[in-house]
Amino acid sequence: MPDVRVRFCPSPTGNPHVGMVRTALFNWAFARHMGGTFVFRIEDTDSARDSEESYEALLDSLRWLSLDWDEGPEVGGSYGPYRQSQRLDIYADVAARLLEAGHAYRCYCSAEELDAQRELARQQNRAPGYEGTCRDLTAAQVAAHEQQGRVPIVRFRMPDRDCTWVDLVRGEVTFGREHVPDYVLVRGNGEPLYTLVNPVDDALMRITHVLRGEDLLSSTPRQIALYEALAAIGVSDGTTPQFGHLPYVMGEGNRKLSKRDPESSLLMYRTQGYLPEALLNYLALLGWSMGDDQEFFSLDEMAQAFAIERVSANPARFDLKKCTAINGDWIRAITLDDLIGRIIPLLAAEGLVSTPPTAEQQSVLHAAVPLIQERLDTLTQAVGMLGFLLVGDARFVLDDDDARAVLGEDADEALAAAVTALESLPEWTTDAIQSALRSALVEGLGLKPKLAYGPVRVAITGRRVSPPLFESMEILGRETSLRRLRDAHSIR
Ligand code: GLU
Ligand code: ZN
């Protein structure tokens, strides 16, 4: 068996989405498992829809996810270039050879004529599709069309037989001849279509396995036929890749997850502080399993265990809650230093630490992050939880009206008693703070703990929900803590 070569070949349109990442991941894992080659190719032949921005976003995304490619943009390889917009001569040449050998033909039908054909088929309850009008035009007919100034497109001549292949995921799949009409390879303006360029490059780049979404299932019989033609005219070495179609990813309400669903945008996961490890871990479960119910694993573990036989043909359900829970598991699984390192850029973006953080900010983070590691689902939550420890007085504000309400008139007694108890505390430690406040507020004033500590918490942290209070006060220091307690009086 030749070395495994797989490809990830997105079109640079719009923003990267999770369905695309799942496809990249499964190809990557298969390549790594087999010691094969992961080819990254950019399918940018649709100049009207492709953008440079989207191209950059694709590269950036794969890098963020650590899905490294062996051949492709920026790394090169023996089968380049890997951007199809730089391979147009190749496609023009292949199209010419297909025409010459009779595997393709020029079709002069106008858009209106094709519409009319489709409409008629619909009325007669036949499968709509090109009916082969131009398959066998005589030289005289061609001349007449040309004379009328008709601009031809190039169509592939499908062989007159059914197409069957053994899909790596779905088993044997058959498409009847009547469901696969002759299809367009090249537009009238000479632009080659996906239908041509994708199989041509898979052939030229010696791709051995095509793992892609089920939405492309109906392309496969066309592509297998084109492969055979490419072999016949000597463009390929005669091998056809094996195909495996990954199951649909379903969103809310039993319909396919769409690019327009907010939870499908990769960018959302980056900005909301998901770990790339966690996102990949979750996406791996969309149609694949480790085999022993293990749902928490690293990219390397996935690569080691990856087997196409365990890709399921059943649709997979995208569950943001589960994805977020796995993210929380990942946040707890990494080391403190690693976690701090990932939180710092988010804090810096909010102006809460300098870049790099000062020694003082570093020591606050080392003291405070362990207090919240257990509670985080996403990294961005850390910004809200830690902000009060890092902002200067000028930027310290109460979180919302509910927090403000906690500091109403009846809070005054507790706040004043807290100040008195803490001013004279000999040592500023969590335990000392806790017992001083307990004896002053709970025992001294007879307040229920909630009424005693609620105002203190809001005064110190600005929020009703915060990291553990006494630990936070120790980290914040005596002066700042007392200043905030005193200020809380004057807020009303
Ligand atoms: N450029 C195609 C897409 O993004 C590739 C499909 C395929 O894997 O064949 O849909
Ligand atoms: Zn035609």
XYZ file of C-alpha atoms and ligand atoms in Angstrom:
503
model
C 0.000 0.000 0.000
C 1.406 3.405 -0.948
C 2.010 5.968 1.763
C -1.169 7.583 2.965
C -1.744 11.067 1.574
C -4.821 12.973 2.647
C -5.882 16.534 1.996
C -7.783 19.334 3.610
C -8.912 21.611 0.831
C -11.254 24.396 1.890
C -12.356 27.306 -0.237
C -11.368 30.648 1.290
C -14.855 32.100 1.593
C -16.204 33.585 4.796
C -15.032 32.657 8.258
C -13.699 29.237 9.243
C -16.397 27.122 10.865
C -16.454 24.058 13.055
C -17.634 21.663 10.334
C -14.550 22.548 8.378
C -12.348 22.082 11.429
C -13.852 18.647 12.065
C -12.933 17.623 8.512
C -9.401 18.962 8.923
C -9.044 17.184 12.254
C -10.132 13.765 10.979
C -7.788 14.018 7.994
C -4.935 15.193 10.193
C -5.471 12.425 12.746
C -5.643 9.785 10.036
C -2.436 11.045 8.441
C -0.633 11.143 11.773
C -1.917 7.719 12.771
C -0.728 6.182 9.500
C 2.555 8.062 9.390
C 1.227 9.652 6.204
C 1.145 13.126 4.694
C -1.389 15.826 5.477
C -1.758 18.105 2.463
C -3.342 21.533 2.847
C -4.691 22.901 -0.424
C -6.581 26.103 -1.030
C -9.463 25.795 -3.481
C -9.596 29.393 -4.621
C -10.763 29.261 -8.219
C -13.953 31.219 -7.597
C -12.621 34.748 -7.788
C -16.047 36.222 -7.072
C -16.335 34.556 -3.660
C -12.779 33.923 -2.462
C -10.905 36.442 -0.382
C -7.357 36.925 0.833
C -8.684 37.681 4.283
C -10.415 34.345 4.451
C -7.247 32.635 3.193
C -5.245 34.215 6.011
C -7.930 33.205 8.506
C -7.661 29.573 7.381
C -3.913 29.436 7.916
C -4.198 31.245 11.205
C -6.904 28.859 12.399
C -4.976 25.694 11.607
C -1.971 27.144 13.398
C -4.035 28.087 16.439
C -5.364 24.533 16.521
C -1.879 23.040 16.056
C -3.045 21.075 13.027
C 0.283 21.199 11.236
C 0.420 20.460 7.529
C 3.223 18.666 5.708
C 2.586 20.192 2.299
C 0.733 23.362 1.451
C 0.913 27.126 1.627
C 4.051 28.507 3.229
C 5.615 25.070 3.735
C 5.664 24.034 0.056
C 6.065 20.430 -1.094
C 6.733 18.418 -4.257
C 3.249 18.825 -5.719
C 2.788 22.572 -5.466
C 1.683 25.196 -5.871
C -1.039 24.485 -3.315
C -3.286 27.401 -4.151
C -5.492 26.494 -7.060
C -5.512 30.073 -8.304
C -1.849 29.470 -9.151
C -2.574 26.277 -11.106
C -4.913 27.578 -13.797
C -2.594 26.533 -16.647
C -2.704 22.965 -15.389
C -6.511 22.881 -15.439
C -6.710 24.459 -18.904
C -4.320 21.831 -20.193
C -6.243 18.941 -18.600
C -9.565 20.276 -19.919
C -8.101 20.469 -23.417
C -6.865 16.899 -23.199
C -10.218 15.631 -21.921
C -11.920 17.356 -24.857
C -9.470 15.975 -27.319
C -9.886 12.419 -26.053
C -13.692 12.728 -26.080
C -14.154 12.444 -22.291
C -15.545 15.929 -22.358
C -17.420 17.953 -24.945
C -18.482 21.515 -25.610
C -22.049 22.304 -24.689
C -23.667 25.275 -26.424
C -26.971 25.250 -24.581
C -27.940 28.641 -23.225
C -28.928 29.159 -19.610
C -32.544 29.657 -20.781
C -32.544 26.391 -22.701
C -31.162 24.524 -19.704
C -33.800 26.089 -17.455
C -36.503 25.018 -19.852
C -35.147 21.454 -19.861
C -35.199 21.363 -16.084
C -38.717 22.729 -15.948
C -39.961 20.150 -18.436
C -38.323 17.331 -16.451
C -40.000 18.614 -13.339
C -43.412 18.685 -15.010
C -42.916 15.140 -16.275
C -41.661 13.939 -12.902
C -38.250 13.003 -14.242
C -34.945 13.637 -12.433
C -33.833 17.096 -13.535
C -30.446 17.109 -15.157
C -28.670 17.777 -18.379
C -30.107 15.598 -21.114
C -27.094 15.294 -23.327
C -28.262 17.654 -26.066
C -24.717 18.499 -27.127
C -23.107 15.111 -26.525
C -22.728 14.230 -30.169
C -22.980 17.374 -32.193
C -21.890 17.134 -35.819
C -19.232 19.474 -37.151
C -21.973 21.365 -38.956
C -24.008 21.841 -35.761
C -20.955 23.092 -33.931
C -20.223 25.526 -36.747
C -23.798 26.794 -36.643
C -23.649 27.376 -32.889
C -20.327 29.155 -33.184
C -21.734 31.292 -35.924
C -24.594 32.365 -33.723
C -21.942 33.543 -31.295
C -22.836 30.993 -28.622
C -20.127 30.549 -26.004
C -19.653 26.908 -25.010
C -19.079 25.439 -21.593
C -17.172 22.176 -21.178
C -19.078 19.159 -19.931
C -17.870 15.805 -18.762
C -19.236 12.794 -20.608
C -20.413 10.378 -17.915
C -19.977 6.716 -18.818
C -23.208 4.795 -19.426
C -23.220 2.740 -16.260
C -24.030 2.893 -12.580
C -21.281 3.850 -10.152
C -20.491 1.841 -7.025
C -17.778 2.320 -4.460
C -17.086 1.011 -0.985
C -17.195 4.030 1.256
C -14.872 3.881 4.255
C -17.690 5.119 6.480
C -20.912 4.161 4.735
C -20.000 0.843 3.142
C -21.154 0.127 -0.400
C -22.766 3.111 -2.106
C -24.332 3.039 -5.569
C -25.557 5.868 -7.765
C -27.658 4.892 -10.765
C -26.606 6.284 -14.150
C -29.812 8.316 -14.408
C -28.880 10.279 -11.268
C -25.525 11.459 -12.534
C -25.957 13.571 -15.678
C -23.094 15.012 -17.685
C -21.794 17.904 -15.630
C -19.954 21.161 -16.210
C -16.164 21.268 -15.842
C -15.354 24.708 -17.256
C -17.476 27.850 -17.471
C -18.037 29.767 -20.667
C -15.480 32.351 -19.533
C -12.860 29.633 -19.136
C -13.050 29.444 -15.344
C -12.592 25.837 -14.184
C -15.064 24.575 -11.570
C -14.665 22.561 -8.374
C -15.897 19.538 -10.346
C -12.708 19.628 -12.402
C -10.028 21.120 -10.212
C -10.685 19.079 -7.082
C -10.275 15.606 -8.631
C -7.480 16.793 -10.939
C -5.481 17.980 -7.953
C -6.298 14.911 -5.905
C -4.927 12.877 -8.804
C -1.849 15.046 -9.394
C -1.106 15.290 -5.689
C -1.382 11.512 -5.346
C -4.096 11.680 -2.706
C -4.907 8.184 -1.412
C -7.863 8.882 0.908
C -10.581 11.509 0.696
C -12.309 12.120 4.031
C -14.931 14.817 3.718
C -18.436 15.759 4.718
C -21.466 13.786 3.655
C -22.789 16.818 1.789
C -20.258 15.936 -0.920
C -21.492 12.359 -1.355
C -23.179 13.092 -4.662
C -19.926 14.492 -6.077
C -18.224 11.178 -5.652
C -19.697 9.220 -8.608
C -18.779 12.113 -10.902
C -15.301 12.286 -9.498
C -14.698 8.550 -9.765
C -15.654 8.722 -13.428
C -13.366 11.682 -13.977
C -10.520 9.800 -12.284
C -10.908 6.995 -14.777
C -10.761 9.463 -17.636
C -7.682 11.139 -16.140
C -5.983 7.757 -15.941
C -6.952 6.998 -19.532
C -5.319 10.177 -20.809
C -2.254 9.734 -18.603
C -2.858 12.607 -16.173
C -3.017 10.301 -13.165
C -1.226 7.057 -12.382
C -4.525 5.200 -12.475
C -5.289 4.949 -8.793
C -8.541 6.318 -7.427
C -8.511 7.435 -3.800
C -10.681 5.729 -1.252
C -13.594 7.850 -0.090
C -14.997 8.220 3.398
C -17.903 10.564 4.014
C -18.085 11.983 7.524
C -21.566 12.197 9.050
C -23.600 15.373 9.099
C -23.296 17.657 12.103
C -26.758 18.599 13.366
C -27.578 21.807 15.203
C -30.663 22.891 17.097
C -34.028 21.564 16.079
C -32.927 18.578 14.032
C -31.449 20.484 11.156
C -27.917 20.625 9.894
C -25.598 22.987 11.692
C -25.287 25.929 9.354
C -22.464 28.362 8.775
C -24.850 31.038 9.967
C -25.351 29.464 13.402
C -23.237 31.470 15.855
C -21.899 28.307 17.505
C -20.429 27.205 14.197
C -17.982 30.093 13.984
C -14.447 29.147 14.961
C -13.770 32.755 15.869
C -16.404 32.614 18.576
C -14.474 29.875 20.363
C -11.260 31.831 20.166
C -12.718 35.070 21.447
C -14.714 33.409 24.221
C -11.650 31.652 25.541
C -11.978 28.035 24.513
C -8.768 26.046 24.492
C -7.896 24.700 21.054
C -7.234 21.337 22.718
C -10.748 21.333 24.118
C -12.442 22.342 20.892
C -10.614 19.619 18.963
C -11.364 17.121 21.715
C -15.048 17.938 21.388
C -15.078 17.975 17.567
C -13.398 14.563 17.543
C -16.503 13.183 19.220
C -18.699 14.352 16.325
C -18.753 11.084 14.481
C -15.805 9.330 16.073
C -15.081 7.661 19.371
C -12.055 6.444 21.235
C -13.719 3.063 21.552
C -13.790 2.724 25.345
C -16.165 5.560 26.194
C -13.217 7.814 26.866
C -14.325 11.356 26.082
C -11.362 13.352 27.312
C -8.186 13.043 25.283
C -5.413 15.031 23.694
C -4.697 15.523 20.024
C -1.793 13.103 20.246
C -3.912 10.465 21.929
C -6.508 10.895 19.215
C -3.886 10.522 16.499
C -2.557 7.397 18.120
C -5.978 5.821 18.374
C -7.557 7.104 15.172
C -9.245 4.436 13.077
C -11.672 5.150 10.262
C -13.597 2.019 11.212
C -14.821 3.896 14.253
C -16.232 6.794 12.271
C -19.984 6.478 12.469
C -22.357 7.009 9.550
C -25.045 8.432 11.860
C -25.527 12.174 12.100
C -23.724 13.736 15.047
C -25.354 16.295 17.303
C -23.514 19.495 18.083
C -23.971 20.285 21.751
C -22.451 23.579 22.872
C -23.023 22.725 26.533
C -20.989 19.581 26.232
C -18.292 21.415 24.315
C -18.138 23.999 27.115
C -18.010 21.300 29.787
C -15.059 19.688 28.020
C -13.434 23.099 27.884
C -13.827 23.358 31.660
C -12.236 19.930 32.051
C -9.317 21.113 29.943
C -8.917 24.292 31.990
C -8.598 22.124 35.087
C -6.240 19.689 33.399
C -3.510 22.130 32.392
C -0.855 23.432 34.764
C -1.253 26.675 36.658
C 1.544 28.348 34.720
C 0.014 27.244 31.435
C -3.388 28.547 32.471
C -1.967 31.884 33.596
C -0.084 32.160 30.323
C -3.329 31.754 28.400
C -5.283 34.198 30.538
C -2.699 36.994 30.351
C -3.439 38.034 26.742
C -7.152 38.327 27.597
C -6.367 40.496 30.622
C -3.927 42.554 28.597
C -6.573 43.155 25.931
C -8.751 44.711 28.645
C -5.887 46.809 29.934
C -5.846 44.896 33.233
C -2.186 43.858 33.026
C 0.716 45.291 31.079
C 2.523 43.281 28.427
C 4.414 41.573 29.834
C 2.792 41.752 33.257
C 4.782 43.383 36.048
C 6.215 41.238 38.849
C 3.428 42.466 41.108
C 0.736 41.519 38.587
C 2.382 38.115 38.149
C 2.240 37.465 41.869
C -1.428 38.492 42.038
C -2.146 36.044 39.202
C -0.222 33.217 40.852
C -2.173 33.747 44.048
C -5.579 34.293 42.463
C -5.798 31.931 39.485
C -5.753 28.812 41.695
C -8.851 30.238 43.399
C -10.808 30.249 40.138
C -9.366 27.374 38.116
C -12.081 25.043 39.412
C -14.839 27.483 38.483
C -13.958 28.410 34.927
C -15.757 27.085 31.871
C -14.012 29.480 29.521
C -10.887 31.610 29.768
C -12.792 34.850 29.222
C -14.699 34.279 32.451
C -11.379 34.777 34.201
C -11.314 38.402 33.089
C -14.521 39.157 34.967
C -13.451 37.153 37.992
C -9.965 38.624 38.327
C -10.562 42.181 37.198
C -11.177 43.570 40.703
C -7.726 42.414 41.807
C -6.001 44.201 38.965
C -7.866 47.463 38.338
C -6.783 50.717 39.915
C -9.285 52.639 42.059
C -10.192 54.884 39.176
C -11.567 52.001 37.138
C -13.136 50.018 39.953
C -16.901 49.923 39.399
C -19.808 47.893 40.648
C -20.805 45.146 38.276
C -24.527 45.950 37.960
C -27.601 47.357 39.689
C -28.099 44.196 41.702
C -24.623 44.586 43.145
C -25.414 48.233 43.875
C -28.586 47.159 45.689
C -26.569 44.963 48.051
C -24.880 48.157 49.271
C -28.165 49.738 50.362
C -28.638 51.536 53.671
C -28.845 48.396 55.769
C -25.334 47.499 54.626
C -23.823 50.443 56.461
C -23.673 48.779 59.819
C -21.854 45.739 58.473
C -19.436 47.818 56.407
C -18.565 50.082 59.308
C -18.022 47.120 61.647
C -15.862 45.401 59.046
C -13.637 48.461 58.725
C -13.178 48.691 62.478
C -12.410 44.991 62.815
C -9.878 44.967 59.993
C -8.057 48.231 60.693
C -6.418 46.867 63.784
C -5.784 43.321 62.549
C -2.193 42.404 63.471
C -1.586 40.170 60.449
C -3.259 40.324 57.040
C -3.963 36.675 56.258
C -7.001 34.814 54.983
C -7.567 33.146 58.357
C -7.145 36.326 60.368
C -9.488 38.253 58.053
C -12.072 35.518 58.225
C -12.130 35.221 62.009
C -12.097 38.988 62.533
C -15.101 39.427 60.233
C -16.921 36.502 61.748
C -16.579 37.786 65.282
C -17.437 41.375 64.356
C -20.374 40.746 61.998
C -21.882 37.360 62.764
C -21.179 37.144 66.453
C -20.960 40.876 67.275
C -23.904 42.195 65.220
C -25.790 38.915 65.057
C -26.048 39.078 61.251
C -26.765 36.022 59.160
C -23.604 35.186 57.107
C -25.302 36.242 53.863
C -26.169 39.696 55.197
C -22.807 40.004 56.865
C -20.537 39.065 53.984
C -22.697 40.102 51.010
C -21.967 43.848 51.365
C -18.288 43.145 52.080
C -18.038 41.002 48.963
C -19.641 43.634 46.735
C -17.553 46.405 48.285
C -14.321 44.489 47.704
C -14.974 42.757 44.367
C -17.756 44.831 42.823
C -19.723 41.633 42.192
C -22.173 39.440 44.008
C -20.405 36.321 42.772
C -16.658 36.334 43.158
C -13.681 34.181 43.944
C -13.466 33.188 47.630
C -13.761 36.424 49.601
C -11.173 36.174 52.372
C -8.483 34.846 50.048
C -9.297 37.669 47.648
C -8.935 40.245 50.420
C -5.568 38.838 51.390
C -4.351 39.125 47.805
C -5.795 42.611 47.423
C -3.954 43.821 50.523
C -5.070 45.703 53.594
C -4.937 49.230 52.253
C -6.974 48.639 49.134
C -9.458 46.443 50.963
C -10.081 49.078 53.630
C -10.321 51.835 51.055
C -12.984 49.909 49.143
C -14.972 49.175 52.289
C -14.916 52.861 53.213
C -15.768 53.938 49.676
C -18.754 51.611 49.658
C -20.441 53.921 52.149
C -20.158 56.877 49.904
C -21.383 55.073 46.792
C -25.005 55.719 47.627
N -13.285 23.006 -1.574
C -14.272 22.019 -1.272
C -15.134 22.503 -0.114
O -14.654 23.299 0.681
C -13.607 20.708 -0.966
C -14.544 19.568 -0.892
C -13.824 18.241 -0.873
O -13.265 17.898 0.175
O -13.795 17.582 -1.894
O -16.265 22.122 0.015
Zn -25.740 21.451 -24.422
